[in-house]
PDB file of C-alpha atoms in Angstrom:
ATOM      1  CA  MET O  15      45.754  90.696 -48.424  1.00 44.00           C
ATOM      2  CA  SER O  16      48.601  91.441 -50.897  1.00 43.00           C
ATOM      3  CA  ARG O  17      47.929  93.203 -54.188  1.00 47.00           C
ATOM      4  CA  ILE O  18      48.571  91.294 -57.193  1.00 48.00           C
ATOM      5  CA  GLU O  19      50.729  93.158 -59.972  1.00 46.00           C
ATOM      6  CA  PRO O  20      50.922  92.026 -63.564  1.00 46.00           C
ATOM      7  CA  GLN O  21      54.363  90.976 -63.756  1.00 42.00           C
ATOM      8  CA  HIS O  22      54.407  90.508 -67.486  1.00 37.00           C
ATOM      9  CA  LEU O  23      53.544  93.980 -68.582  1.00 37.00           C
ATOM     10  CA  ILE O  24      55.555  97.198 -68.384  1.00 33.00           C
ATOM     11  CA  SER O  25      52.852  98.886 -66.611  1.00 36.00           C
ATOM     12  CA  PRO O  26      49.296  98.100 -65.399  1.00 43.00           C
ATOM     13  CA  GLY O  27      47.715 100.538 -67.711  1.00 43.00           C
ATOM     14  CA  ALA O  28      49.282  98.649 -70.722  1.00 42.00           C
ATOM     15  CA  SER O  29      47.408  95.950 -72.765  1.00 43.00           C
ATOM     16  CA  LEU O  30      48.890  93.141 -75.005  1.00 43.00           C
ATOM     17  CA  PHE O  31      46.163  94.089 -77.567  1.00 44.00           C
ATOM     18  CA  THR O  32      43.208  96.312 -77.639  1.00 46.00           C
ATOM     19  CA  ARG O  33      39.637  95.207 -78.012  1.00 47.00           C
ATOM     20  CA  ALA O  34      39.406  96.785 -81.482  1.00 46.00           C
ATOM     21  CA  GLN O  35      41.764  94.134 -82.652  1.00 52.00           C
ATOM     22  CA  LYS O  36      39.782  91.282 -81.498  1.00 66.00           C
ATOM     23  CA  SER O  37      37.199  89.648 -83.984  1.00 85.00           C
ATOM     24  CA  ARG O  38      34.965  88.101 -81.421  1.00 93.00           C
ATOM     25  CA  PRO O  39      34.224  89.428 -77.770  1.00 97.00           C
ATOM     26  CA  THR O  40      36.446  87.672 -75.248  1.00 98.00           C
ATOM     27  CA  ILE O  41      35.018  86.137 -72.120  1.00 98.00           C
ATOM     28  CA  LEU O  42      37.357  85.060 -69.168  1.00 98.00           C
ATOM     29  CA  ILE O  43      35.856  82.163 -67.171  1.00 98.00           C
ATOM     30  CA  ALA O  44      37.459  81.736 -63.650  1.00 98.00           C
ATOM     31  CA  GLU O  45      36.252  78.435 -62.364  1.00 98.00           C
ATOM     32  CA  ASP O  46      38.064  75.734 -60.239  1.00 97.00           C
ATOM     33  CA  SER O  47      35.591  73.130 -61.153  1.00 97.00           C
ATOM     34  CA  ARG O  48      36.972  71.498 -64.357  1.00 97.00           C
ATOM     35  CA  ASP O  49      33.453  70.121 -65.282  1.00 96.00           C
ATOM     36  CA  SER O  50      32.056  73.318 -65.010  1.00 96.00           C
ATOM     37  CA  ARG O  51      34.650  75.326 -66.697  1.00 97.00           C
ATOM     38  CA  GLU O  52      34.735  73.022 -69.689  1.00 97.00           C
ATOM     39  CA  MET O  53      31.020  73.219 -69.794  1.00 96.00           C
ATOM     40  CA  LEU O  54      31.083  77.062 -69.923  1.00 97.00           C
ATOM     41  CA  GLN O  55      33.944  77.085 -72.410  1.00 97.00           C
ATOM     42  CA  VAL O  56      32.061  74.765 -74.979  1.00 97.00           C
ATOM     43  CA  LEU O  57      28.724  76.561 -74.379  1.00 96.00           C
ATOM     44  CA  LEU O  58      30.207  80.016 -74.998  1.00 97.00           C
ATOM     45  CA  GLY O  59      32.519  78.945 -77.622  1.00 96.00           C
ATOM     46  CA  LEU O  60      29.501  77.443 -79.591  1.00 96.00           C
ATOM     47  CA  LYS O  61      27.796  80.792 -79.265  1.00 96.00           C
ATOM     48  CA  GLY O  62      30.812  82.560 -81.057  1.00 96.00           C
ATOM     49  CA  TYR O  63      32.818  83.906 -78.072  1.00 97.00           C
ATOM     50  CA  SER O  64      36.292  83.566 -77.791  1.00 97.00           C
ATOM     51  CA  VAL O  65      36.808  81.995 -74.365  1.00 98.00           C
ATOM     52  CA  VAL O  66      39.804  82.262 -72.011  1.00 98.00           C
ATOM     53  CA  ALA O  67      39.765  79.925 -68.791  1.00 98.00           C
ATOM     54  CA  ALA O  68      41.680  80.014 -65.456  1.00 98.00           C
ATOM     55  CA  ALA O  69      41.291  77.284 -62.666  1.00 98.00           C
ATOM     56  CA  ASP O  70      42.368  79.690 -59.830  1.00 97.00           C
ATOM     57  CA  GLY O  71      42.515  83.404 -58.622  1.00 97.00           C
ATOM     58  CA  THR O  72      46.174  84.176 -59.329  1.00 97.00           C
ATOM     59  CA  LYS O  73      45.713  82.627 -63.051  1.00 98.00           C
ATOM     60  CA  ALA O  74      42.457  84.597 -63.437  1.00 98.00           C
ATOM     61  CA  ILE O  75      44.203  87.842 -62.862  1.00 98.00           C
ATOM     62  CA  GLU O  76      47.141  86.927 -65.043  1.00 98.00           C
ATOM     63  CA  ALA O  77      44.576  86.107 -67.973  1.00 98.00           C
ATOM     64  CA  ALA O  78      42.543  89.197 -67.508  1.00 98.00           C
ATOM     65  CA  TRP O  79      45.815  91.182 -68.426  1.00 97.00           C
ATOM     66  CA  GLU O  80      46.858  88.992 -71.042  1.00 97.00           C
ATOM     67  CA  SER O  81      43.290  88.702 -72.897  1.00 97.00           C
ATOM     68  CA  ASP O  82      41.695  92.067 -71.970  1.00 97.00           C
ATOM     69  CA  PRO O  83      38.190  90.311 -71.669  1.00 98.00           C
ATOM     70  CA  ASP O  84      35.000  91.927 -72.599  1.00 98.00           C
ATOM     71  CA  LEU O  85      33.277  89.946 -69.809  1.00 98.00           C
ATOM     72  CA  ILE O  86      34.555  88.059 -66.877  1.00 98.00           C
ATOM     73  CA  LEU O  87      32.761  85.255 -65.090  1.00 98.00           C
ATOM     74  CA  LEU O  88      34.202  84.482 -61.737  1.00 98.00           C
ATOM     75  CA  ASP O  89      33.408  81.788 -59.264  1.00 97.00           C
ATOM     76  CA  LEU O  90      33.027  83.216 -55.811  1.00 96.00           C
ATOM     77  CA  GLU O  91      35.406  80.685 -54.203  1.00 95.00           C
ATOM     78  CA  LEU O  92      38.511  80.205 -56.007  1.00 97.00           C
ATOM     79  CA  PRO O  93      42.076  78.730 -54.961  1.00 97.00           C
ATOM     80  CA  GLY O  94      44.361  81.383 -54.245  1.00 95.00           C
ATOM     81  CA  LEU O  95      42.086  84.618 -54.387  1.00 96.00           C
ATOM     82  CA  ASP O  96      38.306  84.547 -54.293  1.00 97.00           C
ATOM     83  CA  GLY O  97      36.188  86.041 -56.670  1.00 97.00           C
ATOM     84  CA  LEU O  98      35.582  89.459 -54.827  1.00 97.00           C
ATOM     85  CA  SER O  99      39.304  89.835 -54.052  1.00 97.00           C
ATOM     86  CA  ILE O 100      40.044  89.493 -57.832  1.00 98.00           C
ATOM     87  CA  THR O 101      37.249  92.046 -58.754  1.00 98.00           C
ATOM     88  CA  ARG O 102      38.499  94.706 -56.337  1.00 97.00           C
ATOM     89  CA  ASP O 103      41.831  94.327 -57.558  1.00 97.00           C
ATOM     90  CA  LEU O 104      40.995  94.504 -61.125  1.00 98.00           C
ATOM     91  CA  ARG O 105      38.618  97.321 -60.516  1.00 97.00           C
ATOM     92  CA  ARG O 106      41.605  99.548 -59.549  1.00 97.00           C
ATOM     93  CA  TYR O 107      42.903  99.669 -62.951  1.00 97.00           C
ATOM     94  CA  SER O 108      41.301 101.420 -65.853  1.00 96.00           C
ATOM     95  CA  ASN O 109      41.535  98.636 -68.274  1.00 95.00           C
ATOM     96  CA  PHE O 110      38.937  96.844 -65.965  1.00 98.00           C
ATOM     97  CA  ARG O 111      36.797  99.678 -64.411  1.00 95.00           C
ATOM     98  CA  ASP O 112      34.016  99.127 -67.070  1.00 96.00           C
ATOM     99  CA  THR O 113      34.577  95.350 -67.846  1.00 98.00           C
ATOM    100  CA  PRO O 114      31.372  93.686 -66.802  1.00 98.00           C
ATOM    101  CA  ILE O 115      32.304  91.026 -63.915  1.00 98.00           C
ATOM    102  CA  ILE O 116      29.688  88.481 -63.000  1.00 97.00           C
ATOM    103  CA  ILE O 117      30.232  86.263 -59.994  1.00 96.00           C
ATOM    104  CA  LEU O 118      28.979  82.591 -60.297  1.00 95.00           C
ATOM    105  CA  SER O 119      28.155  80.904 -57.078  1.00 94.00           C
ATOM    106  CA  GLY O 120      26.302  78.188 -55.323  1.00 90.00           C
ATOM    107  CA  HIS O 121      26.063  80.278 -52.128  1.00 84.00           C
ATOM    108  CA  ASP O 122      22.642  81.813 -51.456  1.00 81.00           C
ATOM    109  CA  PRO O 123      22.372  85.147 -53.308  1.00 77.00           C
ATOM    110  CA  MET O 124      20.582  86.538 -50.224  1.00 81.00           C
ATOM    111  CA  ASN O 125      23.926  86.416 -48.359  1.00 82.00           C
ATOM    112  CA  HIS O 126      26.410  87.272 -50.879  1.00 88.00           C
ATOM    113  CA  ARG O 127      24.891  89.187 -53.559  1.00 92.00           C
ATOM    114  CA  GLN O 128      25.431  92.580 -51.688  1.00 93.00           C
ATOM    115  CA  SER O 129      29.174  91.909 -50.986  1.00 94.00           C
ATOM    116  CA  ALA O 130      29.810  91.016 -54.685  1.00 96.00           C
ATOM    117  CA  LEU O 131      28.169  94.246 -55.778  1.00 95.00           C
ATOM    118  CA  GLU O 132      29.909  96.297 -53.179  1.00 96.00           C
ATOM    119  CA  ALA O 133      33.217  94.774 -54.457  1.00 97.00           C
ATOM    120  CA  GLY O 134      32.616  96.027 -57.819  1.00 98.00           C
ATOM    121  CA  CYS O 135      30.873  93.133 -59.541  1.00 97.00           C
ATOM    122  CA  THR O 136      28.167  93.812 -62.211  1.00 96.00           C
ATOM    123  CA  ASP O 137      25.717  90.889 -61.125  1.00 95.00           C
ATOM    124  CA  TYR O 138      25.609  87.543 -59.321  1.00 94.00           C
ATOM    125  CA  LEU O 139      24.416  84.346 -60.928  1.00 95.00           C
ATOM    126  CA  PHE O 140      23.355  81.315 -58.606  1.00 93.00           C
ATOM    127  CA  LYS O 141      24.600  78.036 -59.539  1.00 93.00           C
ATOM    128  CA  PRO O 142      23.280  75.638 -61.030  1.00 92.00           C
ATOM    129  CA  LEU O 143      23.201  78.585 -63.808  1.00 93.00           C
ATOM    130  CA  ASP O 144      20.166  79.901 -65.395  1.00 93.00           C
ATOM    131  CA  PHE O 145      21.418  79.850 -68.966  1.00 93.00           C
ATOM    132  CA  ALA O 146      18.284  82.207 -70.039  1.00 95.00           C
ATOM    133  CA  LYS O 147      19.816  84.561 -67.581  1.00 94.00           C
ATOM    134  CA  LEU O 148      23.169  84.092 -68.636  1.00 95.00           C
ATOM    135  CA  ASP O 149      21.932  84.749 -72.361  1.00 95.00           C
ATOM    136  CA  GLU O 150      20.257  87.839 -71.204  1.00 95.00           C
ATOM    137  CA  ILE O 151      23.672  88.992 -69.544  1.00 95.00           C
ATOM    138  CA  LEU O 152      25.508  88.126 -72.744  1.00 95.00           C
ATOM    139  CA  GLN O 153      23.333  89.919 -75.202  1.00 95.00           C
ATOM    140  CA  HIS O 154      23.252  93.011 -72.925  1.00 94.00           C
ATOM    141  CA  GLU O 155      27.073  93.161 -72.018  1.00 95.00           C
ATOM    142  CA  VAL O 156      28.743  91.535 -75.013  1.00 95.00           C
ATOM    143  CA  PRO O 157      26.745  91.237 -77.958  1.00 92.00           C
ATOM    144  CA  LEU O 158      28.075  89.335 -80.851  1.00 88.00           C
TER     145      LEU O 158
END
């Protein structure tokens, strides 16, 4: 698999803005289901988060570089690049080494959770989402 390079930046270590400049924590959602993506955008927006969304893997990487998110929610299966490939790619850069990355998937966690953790994911949430568990993650990883 070829490596995705941020084309719009001078260097991979650069950022368009720093987290200190943001007024609210930013969450990146990468989800190919429009309904799921929009539902998460509304839910997280109502909770007070700034939300950036992408519908495929390549756009998710671009959005990560543009928005410097405080948390990334990735569907396991996305067009272009899957969630594990995106995680592996982002984890190579210091900008994303400590960013929580959570996989969202309808696939049985017994079969996929370990692969997600080995790729560098922070956690694995099974779909349909347990919103109480998502709230726990938000409170722990990106409190308002």
